[in-house]
Coordinates of C-alpha atoms in Angstrom, one line a residue:
X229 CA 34.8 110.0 20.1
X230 CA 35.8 110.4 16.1
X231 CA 36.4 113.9 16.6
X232 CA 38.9 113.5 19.7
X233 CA 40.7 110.9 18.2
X234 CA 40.7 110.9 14.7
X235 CA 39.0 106.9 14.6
X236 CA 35.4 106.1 14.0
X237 CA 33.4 105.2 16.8
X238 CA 33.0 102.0 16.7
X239 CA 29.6 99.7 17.4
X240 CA 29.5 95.9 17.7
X241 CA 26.2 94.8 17.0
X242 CA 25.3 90.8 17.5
X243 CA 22.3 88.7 17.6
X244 CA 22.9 85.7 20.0
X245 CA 20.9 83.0 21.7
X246 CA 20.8 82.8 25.6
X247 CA 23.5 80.8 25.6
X248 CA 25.4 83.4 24.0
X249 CA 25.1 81.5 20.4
X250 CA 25.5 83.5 17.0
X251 CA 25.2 80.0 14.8
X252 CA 24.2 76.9 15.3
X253 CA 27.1 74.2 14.3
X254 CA 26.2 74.1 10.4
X255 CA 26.2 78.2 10.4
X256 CA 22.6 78.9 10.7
X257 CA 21.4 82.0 12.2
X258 CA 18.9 82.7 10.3
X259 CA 17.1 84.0 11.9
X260 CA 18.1 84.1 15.7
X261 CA 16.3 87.6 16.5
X262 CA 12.7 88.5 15.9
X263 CA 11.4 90.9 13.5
X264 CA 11.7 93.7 15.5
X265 CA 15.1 93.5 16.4
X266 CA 16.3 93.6 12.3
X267 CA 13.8 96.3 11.6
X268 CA 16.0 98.4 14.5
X269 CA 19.5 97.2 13.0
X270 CA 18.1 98.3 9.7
X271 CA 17.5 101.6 11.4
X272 CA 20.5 102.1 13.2
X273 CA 22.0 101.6 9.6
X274 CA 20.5 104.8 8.6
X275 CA 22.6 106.8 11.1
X276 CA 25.9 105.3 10.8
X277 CA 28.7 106.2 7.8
X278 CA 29.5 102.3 7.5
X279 CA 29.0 98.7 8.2
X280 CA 31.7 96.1 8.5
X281 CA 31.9 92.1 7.9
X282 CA 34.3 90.0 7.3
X283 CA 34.5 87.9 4.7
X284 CA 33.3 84.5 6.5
X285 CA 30.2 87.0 7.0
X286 CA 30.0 87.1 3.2
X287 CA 30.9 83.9 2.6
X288 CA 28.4 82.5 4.5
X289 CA 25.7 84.9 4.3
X290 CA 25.8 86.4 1.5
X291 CA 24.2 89.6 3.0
X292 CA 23.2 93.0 1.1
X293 CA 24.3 95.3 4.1
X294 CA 21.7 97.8 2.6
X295 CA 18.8 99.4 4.8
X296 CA 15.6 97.6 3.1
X297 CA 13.4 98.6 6.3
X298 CA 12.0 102.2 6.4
X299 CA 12.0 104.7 4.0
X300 CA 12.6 104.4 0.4
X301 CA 14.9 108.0 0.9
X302 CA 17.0 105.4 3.7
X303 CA 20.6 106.5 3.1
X304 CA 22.6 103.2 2.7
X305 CA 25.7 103.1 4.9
X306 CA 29.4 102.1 3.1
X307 CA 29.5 98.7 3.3
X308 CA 33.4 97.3 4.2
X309 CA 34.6 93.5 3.6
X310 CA 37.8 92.9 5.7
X311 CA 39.2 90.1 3.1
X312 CA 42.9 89.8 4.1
X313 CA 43.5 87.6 1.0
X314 CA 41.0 88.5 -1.5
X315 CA 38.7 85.4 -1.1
X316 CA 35.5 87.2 -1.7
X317 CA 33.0 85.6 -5.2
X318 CA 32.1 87.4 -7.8
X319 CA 28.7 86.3 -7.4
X320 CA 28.4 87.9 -3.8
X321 CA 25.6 90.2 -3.2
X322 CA 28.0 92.9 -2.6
X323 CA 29.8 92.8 -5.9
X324 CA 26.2 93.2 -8.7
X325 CA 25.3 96.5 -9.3
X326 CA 23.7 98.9 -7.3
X327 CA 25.7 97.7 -4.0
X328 CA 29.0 97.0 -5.5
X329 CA 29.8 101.8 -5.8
X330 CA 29.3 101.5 -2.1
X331 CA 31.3 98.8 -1.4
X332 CA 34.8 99.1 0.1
X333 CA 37.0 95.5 0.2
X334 CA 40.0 95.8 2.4
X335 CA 42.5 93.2 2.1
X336 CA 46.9 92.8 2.4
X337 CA 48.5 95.3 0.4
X338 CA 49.9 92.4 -1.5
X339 CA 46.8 91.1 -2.3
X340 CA 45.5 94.4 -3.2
X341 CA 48.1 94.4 -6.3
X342 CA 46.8 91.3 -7.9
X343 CA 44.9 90.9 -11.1
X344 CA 41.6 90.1 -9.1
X345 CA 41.9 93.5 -7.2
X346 CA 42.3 94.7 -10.5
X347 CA 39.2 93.4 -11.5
X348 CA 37.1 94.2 -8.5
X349 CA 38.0 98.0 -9.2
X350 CA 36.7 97.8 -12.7
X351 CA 33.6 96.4 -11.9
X352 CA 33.3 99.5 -9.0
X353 CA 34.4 98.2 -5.9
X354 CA 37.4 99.9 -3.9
X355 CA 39.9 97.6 -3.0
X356 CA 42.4 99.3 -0.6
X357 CA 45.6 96.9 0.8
X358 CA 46.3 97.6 5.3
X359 CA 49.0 96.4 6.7
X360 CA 48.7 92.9 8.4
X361 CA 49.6 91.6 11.8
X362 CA 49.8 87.6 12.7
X363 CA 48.5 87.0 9.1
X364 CA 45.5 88.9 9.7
X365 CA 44.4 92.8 8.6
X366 CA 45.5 95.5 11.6
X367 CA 42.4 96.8 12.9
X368 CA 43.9 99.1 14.7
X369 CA 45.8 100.4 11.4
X370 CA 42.7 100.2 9.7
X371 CA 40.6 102.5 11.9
X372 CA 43.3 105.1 11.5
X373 CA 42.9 104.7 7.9
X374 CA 39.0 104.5 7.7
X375 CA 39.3 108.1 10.4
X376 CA 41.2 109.6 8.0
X377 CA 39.1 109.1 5.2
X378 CA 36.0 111.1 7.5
X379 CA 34.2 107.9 8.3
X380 CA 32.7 108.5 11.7
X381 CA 30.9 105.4 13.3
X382 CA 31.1 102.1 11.7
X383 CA 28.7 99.3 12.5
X384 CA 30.5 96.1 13.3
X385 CA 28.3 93.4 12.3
X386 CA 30.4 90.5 11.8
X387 CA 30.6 86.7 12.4
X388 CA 32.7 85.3 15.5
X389 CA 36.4 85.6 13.9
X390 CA 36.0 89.3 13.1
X391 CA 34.2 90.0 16.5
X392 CA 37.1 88.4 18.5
X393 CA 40.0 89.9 16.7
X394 CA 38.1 93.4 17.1
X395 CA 37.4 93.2 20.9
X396 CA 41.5 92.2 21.3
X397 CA 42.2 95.6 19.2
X398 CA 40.5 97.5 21.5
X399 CA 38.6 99.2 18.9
X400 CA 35.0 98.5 19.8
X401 CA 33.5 101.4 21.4
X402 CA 29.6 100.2 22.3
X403 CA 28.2 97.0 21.8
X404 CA 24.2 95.9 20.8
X405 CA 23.7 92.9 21.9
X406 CA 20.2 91.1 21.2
X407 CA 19.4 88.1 23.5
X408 CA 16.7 85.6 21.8
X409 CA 14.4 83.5 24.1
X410 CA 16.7 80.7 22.5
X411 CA 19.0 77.7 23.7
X412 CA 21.2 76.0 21.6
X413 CA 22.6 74.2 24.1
X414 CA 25.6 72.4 22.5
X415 CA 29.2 73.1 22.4
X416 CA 29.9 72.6 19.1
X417 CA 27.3 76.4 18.3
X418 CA 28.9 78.9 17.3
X419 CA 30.1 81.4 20.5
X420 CA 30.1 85.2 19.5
X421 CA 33.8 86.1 19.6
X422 CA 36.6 83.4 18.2
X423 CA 40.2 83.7 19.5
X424 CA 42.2 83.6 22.3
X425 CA 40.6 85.2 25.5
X426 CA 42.4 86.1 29.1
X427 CA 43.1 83.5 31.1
X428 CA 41.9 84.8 34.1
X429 CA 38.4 87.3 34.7
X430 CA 40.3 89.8 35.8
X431 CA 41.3 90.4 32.0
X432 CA 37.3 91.0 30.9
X433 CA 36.3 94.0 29.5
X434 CA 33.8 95.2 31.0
X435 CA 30.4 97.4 29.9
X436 CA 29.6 101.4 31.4
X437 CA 26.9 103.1 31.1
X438 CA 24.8 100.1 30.6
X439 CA 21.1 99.9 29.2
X440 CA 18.7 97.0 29.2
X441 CA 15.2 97.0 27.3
X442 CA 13.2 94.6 25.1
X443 CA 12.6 95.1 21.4
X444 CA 9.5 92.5 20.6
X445 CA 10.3 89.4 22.4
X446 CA 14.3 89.9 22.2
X447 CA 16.6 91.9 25.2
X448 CA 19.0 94.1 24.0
X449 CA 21.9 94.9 26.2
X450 CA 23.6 98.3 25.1
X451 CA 26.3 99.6 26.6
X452 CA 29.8 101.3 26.0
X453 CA 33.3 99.0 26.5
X454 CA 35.8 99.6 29.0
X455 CA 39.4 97.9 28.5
X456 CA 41.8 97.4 31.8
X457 CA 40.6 97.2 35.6

């Protein structure tokens, strides 16, 4: 855990279809879980220090990242954008006041000297550069940095690009996974983790201490990842 090794904990949360779907081929997947599978994410919220996207998350989302189910006294979690190159709008949700203090944008650390980082930090966002690998941020640098700032458990609630390049890191701890009673059925949806996988099965990670239950008519699969044999 955090306090072992210094890193947040790590949870990857995702919302998929039976056929293992997060989007359909246009980028809806709103919304792909029932009601009372978003009121529990909204709960789970409340408990962690922060929630992560990338910025194809934002980009085609929009999302607040906020707790807006449950108490009004709800602590909001930090909400990070993992933005290698800056792309995020000004008109995102995350940037307009009353989100944008708790909003953390990590990008390159040369991108993190330009004028627009410049401007981000004005308007109240932090904009912190990490160190990049294959033209992409270093999640495993990044967790070391995020652990040494005190952030405990992070909620990973990104899009398929973001997922993938986590699970390769080996930073993802647990997963939530919510199973609609929905089929896309195409190959063109959206799969939940983008990348290059093993070649053989031998290579999957695989899931201990697993849990199955239903939340309304959804299954969640919980569980905590094991890399290697």
């Amino acid at each position: 855990d955090s306090i072992t090794t210094g890193q947040p904990l790590v949870t990857l949360k995702a919302a998929m279809t039976l056929d293992g779907k997060i989007a359909t081929r246009s980028g809806d997947s709103k919304w792909i879980s029932c009601e009372q599978s978003r009121r529990l994410v909204h709960r789970t919220r409340t408990n962690v220090d922060a929630v992560m996207v990338g910025i194809g998350t934002v980009a085609a989302d929009d999302p607040q990242l906020n707790v807006r189910f449950g108490s009004k006294s709800a602590r909001d979690p930090l909400r990070i954008v993992v933005d290698s190159s800056l792309r995020i709008k000004q008109a995102s949700k995350l940037l307009q006041p009353g989100l944008i203090g708790g909003t953390l944008i990590v990008c390159g650390t040369e991108a993190a000297a330009s004028v627009k980082a410049e401007k981000l930090r004005k308007r109240g966002a932090e904009v912190i550069g990490c160190r990049m690998r294959g033209g992409r941020i270093d999640l495993a640098v990044l967790m070391r940095v995020l652990g040494s700032r005190g952030i405990a458990h992070i909620m990973l609630e990104g899009g398929a690009t973001l997922i993938g390049d986590a699970l390769r890191a080996g930073i993802v701890d647990r997963v939530m996974f919510f199973y609609a009673p929905k089929i896309l059925g195409s190959s063109d949806a959206l799969g939940m983790a983008a990348g290059r996988g093993p070649a053989a099965i031998a290579g999957c990670m695989h899931l201990k201490d697993m849990h199955v239950r239903t939340i309304g008519c959804d299954i969640l699969v919980e569980g905590r990842v094991h890399y290697g044999d």
